């Protein structure tokens, strides 16, 4: 016979006992009577009356529980303000704490000062004996110096938790105008096998809680039956034995059997176990004065793990006792198992505001078939996916292959310049605030570098890449030349393999291969890219990237509190293969929001992993995730966008992020023909460039021929196009080749042009002059603020001229051409 929950008594004292109705005294007396009843008749206590002989009364009185519920008291919201100022004229706040009851098991949380939305983040474990029937009762109070004020209560039928396995919900507080409490309740099944014990222990190590005790991995029930022939007291008197049973820091005592050396206790005890591999049961049999030891026994829990069904039911010989002194104990161990399949991926939303006069704090499976919180299906308050800025993941990757240089000037002279030496050249490359530096090649005017550099860039108007060459010296490095390239030209061309003439020096040029990498979500293409790049070798030992990873960190939810109980100031650090980026640090909150984006170059997505670590001001750890990029490869469109559970945090701790992977395609990688493509006879295994736009394939197109006379063979290389985004016509003069010599020294060419019709010559432009060069490199771009319609009405009138002095007899005009722009697809652009 037992009560499922603590009964309520209405006591009416009569006669002389009327004294107990005095205010203050009546509450104390009623509480004492209730406690006495609970200690004998409220679960787990039972009144057992044997109806037949030879029954194990202890096992009847305390059978194995049905399960264990792990209670996470997380937070509350919109509590009533009880601490008023100036006699209620000014509303203050409250200092809330919670009291949790399941039968006779009672827990009290810490109180939070002056907060109507407190965060507790505490964990408790309770044993459940009867379901349906037993309830969890949570009462919230305002801590005061005299009498604590009531802030509401909620009751949850634990049968709901047993059926759902995990309930993560907001519950409205009853008997108060406002307030709700957030609970996460987990039903732990009892396993009679140790097969999953190591898995449970490992999971528990990844959980943290504000409570000092970590989660339990098992429970143990000890049925203390009887002892036999215990030692006598001095004077050959019978002892009054009692037993103390300890596991780690928890100790429980049996009742005392007076005046016998063969006591029968028939008591039962239950303990939570954190790690059975490291804990022992310590049994001490003592006389009732606790001073005289009558025997002891130590049982390692590993012995029980090796027993059938994790149970030992036998007599044990007592140590430090009589030779015939024995004790009969039954020990049952059960592993606590949480079904992973039932764990919700995200906590439930906050409740809707209750209507005045209604209370939804008492929750039962019969009354609320639609949900454990009794709140129906409110609209989620947390988004399930990120909402990044439209510019997220729009950056591109520029690959710079520094190949070689030729005809550099010699700076290392000897004997006061009488003997010419050489130079020790190196290159500095500056782009978007990043500087790359090549290695130095000793004593070489035609150095071969063969170095590769990669940089992630945002496309901005007017962005340039600067190249400077220097001669390495002991004191001050000497200047060997420079040139600049417009990023817009590189993006327009996509790929170029070109020599660039150095400016501000007499001679020298640099060979570069530049590629603005196309970004695709083609997974099969990734394998071809990786195969190609594994065959490339560069002097600076760079392995080309096969992809770029974009990470958008939006927000987190349900993070742990600091050790002091205060909310943390949270920052997130994202790391991939030694490269780290940090977010801003948010103001104190367990649900911080960052809305920040980062990007990383990826060598091989199949082998690399990125981590996100959350901490309080880069100190106390608050949780982390480790995500192999191969998981992103299996996501549709190579995009992972969802809430992820944090390790080393609370069960409800999560982070919302997006990880987008883009494959970096390159023209230089080749691939097999697709099935069904037309092939030449006998060339089924022929390999072709992946992507070669015809209008950019400069190696197989002639230049614009210049007409001066019938024998002219000179050509000029131009890019002509129109930028829709910037509403501009642009003309780039790249180079000339095979120019005719104008004297015995060749020529000093430059390019001049005008866009006709232009009566006032406002569109007239010219390049720099290149000294004594019949194959000059200019690489100069000119922009015109014309509409597309106006641009198509223009004619390009271009001349290549030889720079001569006023008195010179040398020929000035080398060649010229005219080009109607309406004959060109300006929106696509042409390089020829």
mmCIF file with all atom_site columns, N, CA and C in Angstrom, residues 213-241:
data_model
loop_
_atom_site.group_PDB
_atom_site.id
_atom_site.type_symbol
_atom_site.label_atom_id
_atom_site.label_alt_id
_atom_site.label_comp_id
_atom_site.label_asym_id
_atom_site.label_entity_id
_atom_site.label_seq_id
_atom_site.pdbx_PDB_ins_code
_atom_site.Cartn_x
_atom_site.Cartn_y
_atom_site.Cartn_z
_atom_site.occupancy
_atom_site.B_iso_or_equiv
_atom_site.pdbx_formal_charge
_atom_site.auth_seq_id
_atom_site.auth_comp_id
_atom_site.auth_asym_id
_atom_site.auth_atom_id
_atom_site.pdbx_PDB_model_num
ATOM 1  N N  . UNK A 1 213 ? 27.515 17.387  -9.905  1.00 0.00 ? 213 UNK A N  1
ATOM 2  C CA . UNK A 1 213 ? 27.492 15.973  -10.238 1.00 0.00 ? 213 UNK A CA 1
ATOM 3  C C  . UNK A 1 213 ? 27.244 15.804  -11.731 1.00 0.00 ? 213 UNK A C  1
ATOM 4  N N  . UNK A 1 214 ? 28.077 15.030  -12.430 1.00 0.00 ? 214 UNK A N  1
ATOM 5  C CA . UNK A 1 214 ? 27.812 14.749  -13.847 1.00 0.00 ? 214 UNK A CA 1
ATOM 6  C C  . UNK A 1 214 ? 26.666 13.764  -13.975 1.00 0.00 ? 214 UNK A C  1
ATOM 7  N N  . UNK A 1 215 ? 26.123 13.569  -15.167 1.00 0.00 ? 215 UNK A N  1
ATOM 8  C CA . UNK A 1 215 ? 25.024 12.624  -15.348 1.00 0.00 ? 215 UNK A CA 1
ATOM 9  C C  . UNK A 1 215 ? 25.439 11.212  -14.951 1.00 0.00 ? 215 UNK A C  1
ATOM 10 N N  . UNK A 1 216 ? 24.456 10.450  -14.514 1.00 0.00 ? 216 UNK A N  1
ATOM 11 C CA . UNK A 1 216 ? 24.712 9.074   -14.093 1.00 0.00 ? 216 UNK A CA 1
ATOM 12 C C  . UNK A 1 216 ? 24.620 8.147   -15.296 1.00 0.00 ? 216 UNK A C  1
ATOM 13 N N  . UNK A 1 217 ? 25.396 7.081   -15.245 1.00 0.00 ? 217 UNK A N  1
ATOM 14 C CA . UNK A 1 217 ? 25.349 6.075   -16.306 1.00 0.00 ? 217 UNK A CA 1
ATOM 15 C C  . UNK A 1 217 ? 24.595 4.832   -15.877 1.00 0.00 ? 217 UNK A C  1
ATOM 16 N N  . UNK A 1 218 ? 24.305 4.701   -14.558 1.00 0.00 ? 218 UNK A N  1
ATOM 17 C CA . UNK A 1 218 ? 23.610 3.510   -14.076 1.00 0.00 ? 218 UNK A CA 1
ATOM 18 C C  . UNK A 1 218 ? 22.984 3.814   -12.720 1.00 0.00 ? 218 UNK A C  1
ATOM 19 N N  . UNK A 1 219 ? 22.066 2.932   -12.287 1.00 0.00 ? 219 UNK A N  1
ATOM 20 C CA . UNK A 1 219 ? 21.585 2.946   -10.910 1.00 0.00 ? 219 UNK A CA 1
ATOM 21 C C  . UNK A 1 219 ? 21.836 1.562   -10.321 1.00 0.00 ? 219 UNK A C  1
ATOM 22 N N  . UNK A 1 220 ? 21.909 1.509   -9.003  1.00 0.00 ? 220 UNK A N  1
ATOM 23 C CA . UNK A 1 220 ? 22.094 0.239   -8.322  1.00 0.00 ? 220 UNK A CA 1
ATOM 24 C C  . UNK A 1 220 ? 21.098 0.168   -7.166  1.00 0.00 ? 220 UNK A C  1
ATOM 25 N N  . UNK A 1 221 ? 20.394 -0.945  -7.109  1.00 0.00 ? 221 UNK A N  1
ATOM 26 C CA . UNK A 1 221 ? 19.433 -1.190  -6.020  1.00 0.00 ? 221 UNK A CA 1
ATOM 27 C C  . UNK A 1 221 ? 20.033 -2.255  -5.093  1.00 0.00 ? 221 UNK A C  1
ATOM 28 N N  . UNK A 1 222 ? 20.095 -1.950  -3.812  1.00 0.00 ? 222 UNK A N  1
ATOM 29 C CA . UNK A 1 222 ? 20.669 -2.858  -2.813  1.00 0.00 ? 222 UNK A CA 1
ATOM 30 C C  . UNK A 1 222 ? 19.559 -3.255  -1.837  1.00 0.00 ? 222 UNK A C  1
ATOM 31 N N  . UNK A 1 223 ? 19.255 -4.545  -1.790  1.00 0.00 ? 223 UNK A N  1
ATOM 32 C CA . UNK A 1 223 ? 18.260 -5.082  -0.859  1.00 0.00 ? 223 UNK A CA 1
ATOM 33 C C  . UNK A 1 223 ? 19.005 -5.694  0.320   1.00 0.00 ? 223 UNK A C  1
ATOM 34 N N  . UNK A 1 224 ? 18.948 -5.032  1.444   1.00 0.00 ? 224 UNK A N  1
ATOM 35 C CA . UNK A 1 224 ? 19.611 -5.493  2.667   1.00 0.00 ? 224 UNK A CA 1
ATOM 36 C C  . UNK A 1 224 ? 18.631 -6.381  3.434   1.00 0.00 ? 224 UNK A C  1
ATOM 37 N N  . UNK A 1 225 ? 18.918 -7.686  3.433   1.00 0.00 ? 225 UNK A N  1
ATOM 38 C CA . UNK A 1 225 ? 17.961 -8.632  4.028   1.00 0.00 ? 225 UNK A CA 1
ATOM 39 C C  . UNK A 1 225 ? 18.262 -8.887  5.500   1.00 0.00 ? 225 UNK A C  1
ATOM 40 N N  . UNK A 1 226 ? 19.368 -9.567  5.799   1.00 0.00 ? 226 UNK A N  1
ATOM 41 C CA . UNK A 1 226 ? 19.636 -9.965  7.170   1.00 0.00 ? 226 UNK A CA 1
ATOM 42 C C  . UNK A 1 226 ? 21.120 -10.250 7.356   1.00 0.00 ? 226 UNK A C  1
ATOM 43 N N  . UNK A 1 227 ? 21.533 -10.426 8.643   1.00 0.00 ? 227 UNK A N  1
ATOM 44 C CA . UNK A 1 227 ? 22.888 -10.841 8.992   1.00 0.00 ? 227 UNK A CA 1
ATOM 45 C C  . UNK A 1 227 ? 22.804 -12.032 9.952   1.00 0.00 ? 227 UNK A C  1
ATOM 46 N N  . UNK A 1 228 ? 23.930 -12.723 10.097  1.00 0.00 ? 228 UNK A N  1
ATOM 47 C CA . UNK A 1 228 ? 23.938 -13.944 10.912  1.00 0.00 ? 228 UNK A CA 1
ATOM 48 C C  . UNK A 1 228 ? 25.190 -13.976 11.784  1.00 0.00 ? 228 UNK A C  1
ATOM 49 N N  . UNK A 1 229 ? 24.965 -14.217 13.088  1.00 0.00 ? 229 UNK A N  1
ATOM 50 C CA . UNK A 1 229 ? 26.021 -14.395 14.080  1.00 0.00 ? 229 UNK A CA 1
ATOM 51 C C  . UNK A 1 229 ? 27.032 -13.241 14.055  1.00 0.00 ? 229 UNK A C  1
ATOM 52 N N  . UNK A 1 230 ? 26.521 -12.046 14.260  1.00 0.00 ? 230 UNK A N  1
ATOM 53 C CA . UNK A 1 230 ? 27.419 -10.906 14.407  1.00 0.00 ? 230 UNK A CA 1
ATOM 54 C C  . UNK A 1 230 ? 28.127 -10.980 15.756  1.00 0.00 ? 230 UNK A C  1
ATOM 55 N N  . UNK A 1 231 ? 29.262 -10.299 15.926  1.00 0.00 ? 231 UNK A N  1
ATOM 56 C CA . UNK A 1 231 ? 29.981 -10.327 17.198  1.00 0.00 ? 231 UNK A CA 1
ATOM 57 C C  . UNK A 1 231 ? 29.117 -9.737  18.323  1.00 0.00 ? 231 UNK A C  1
ATOM 58 N N  . UNK A 1 232 ? 29.361 -10.229 19.528  1.00 0.00 ? 232 UNK A N  1
ATOM 59 C CA . UNK A 1 232 ? 28.642 -9.734  20.702  1.00 0.00 ? 232 UNK A CA 1
ATOM 60 C C  . UNK A 1 232 ? 29.339 -8.482  21.229  1.00 0.00 ? 232 UNK A C  1
ATOM 61 N N  . UNK A 1 233 ? 28.595 -7.685  21.964  1.00 0.00 ? 233 UNK A N  1
ATOM 62 C CA . UNK A 1 233 ? 29.183 -6.530  22.633  1.00 0.00 ? 233 UNK A CA 1
ATOM 63 C C  . UNK A 1 233 ? 29.945 -6.999  23.867  1.00 0.00 ? 233 UNK A C  1
ATOM 64 N N  . UNK A 1 234 ? 30.641 -6.045  24.488  1.00 0.00 ? 234 UNK A N  1
ATOM 65 C CA . UNK A 1 234 ? 31.365 -6.394  25.717  1.00 0.00 ? 234 UNK A CA 1
ATOM 66 C C  . UNK A 1 234 ? 30.387 -6.895  26.772  1.00 0.00 ? 234 UNK A C  1
ATOM 67 N N  . UNK A 1 235 ? 30.864 -7.847  27.544  1.00 0.00 ? 235 UNK A N  1
ATOM 68 C CA . UNK A 1 235 ? 29.991 -8.440  28.548  1.00 0.00 ? 235 UNK A CA 1
ATOM 69 C C  . UNK A 1 235 ? 29.049 -9.457  27.943  1.00 0.00 ? 235 UNK A C  1
ATOM 70 N N  . UNK A 1 236 ? 29.355 -9.897  26.719  1.00 0.00 ? 236 UNK A N  1
ATOM 71 C CA . UNK A 1 236 ? 28.562 -10.909 26.016  1.00 0.00 ? 236 UNK A CA 1
ATOM 72 C C  . UNK A 1 236 ? 27.095 -10.476 25.861  1.00 0.00 ? 236 UNK A C  1
ATOM 73 N N  . UNK A 1 237 ? 26.912 -9.176  25.616  1.00 0.00 ? 237 UNK A N  1
ATOM 74 C CA . UNK A 1 237 ? 25.565 -8.664  25.411  1.00 0.00 ? 237 UNK A CA 1
ATOM 75 C C  . UNK A 1 237 ? 25.255 -8.631  23.917  1.00 0.00 ? 237 UNK A C  1
ATOM 76 N N  . UNK A 1 238 ? 23.978 -8.810  23.582  1.00 0.00 ? 238 UNK A N  1
ATOM 77 C CA . UNK A 1 238 ? 23.573 -8.734  22.181  1.00 0.00 ? 238 UNK A CA 1
ATOM 78 C C  . UNK A 1 238 ? 23.713 -7.296  21.669  1.00 0.00 ? 238 UNK A C  1
ATOM 79 N N  . UNK A 1 239 ? 24.206 -7.150  20.456  1.00 0.00 ? 239 UNK A N  1
ATOM 80 C CA . UNK A 1 239 ? 24.303 -5.801  19.867  1.00 0.00 ? 239 UNK A CA 1
ATOM 81 C C  . UNK A 1 239 ? 22.950 -5.342  19.348  1.00 0.00 ? 239 UNK A C  1
ATOM 82 N N  . UNK A 1 240 ? 22.920 -4.071  18.967  1.00 0.00 ? 240 UNK A N  1
ATOM 83 C CA . UNK A 1 240 ? 21.751 -3.493  18.275  1.00 0.00 ? 240 UNK A CA 1
ATOM 84 C C  . UNK A 1 240 ? 22.230 -3.010  16.896  1.00 0.00 ? 240 UNK A C  1
ATOM 85 N N  . UNK A 1 241 ? 22.337 -3.932  15.947  1.00 0.00 ? 241 UNK A N  1
ATOM 86 C CA . UNK A 1 241 ? 23.041 -3.603  14.694  1.00 0.00 ? 241 UNK A CA 1
ATOM 87 C C  . UNK A 1 241 ? 22.229 -2.710  13.752  1.00 0.00 ? 241 UNK A C  1
#
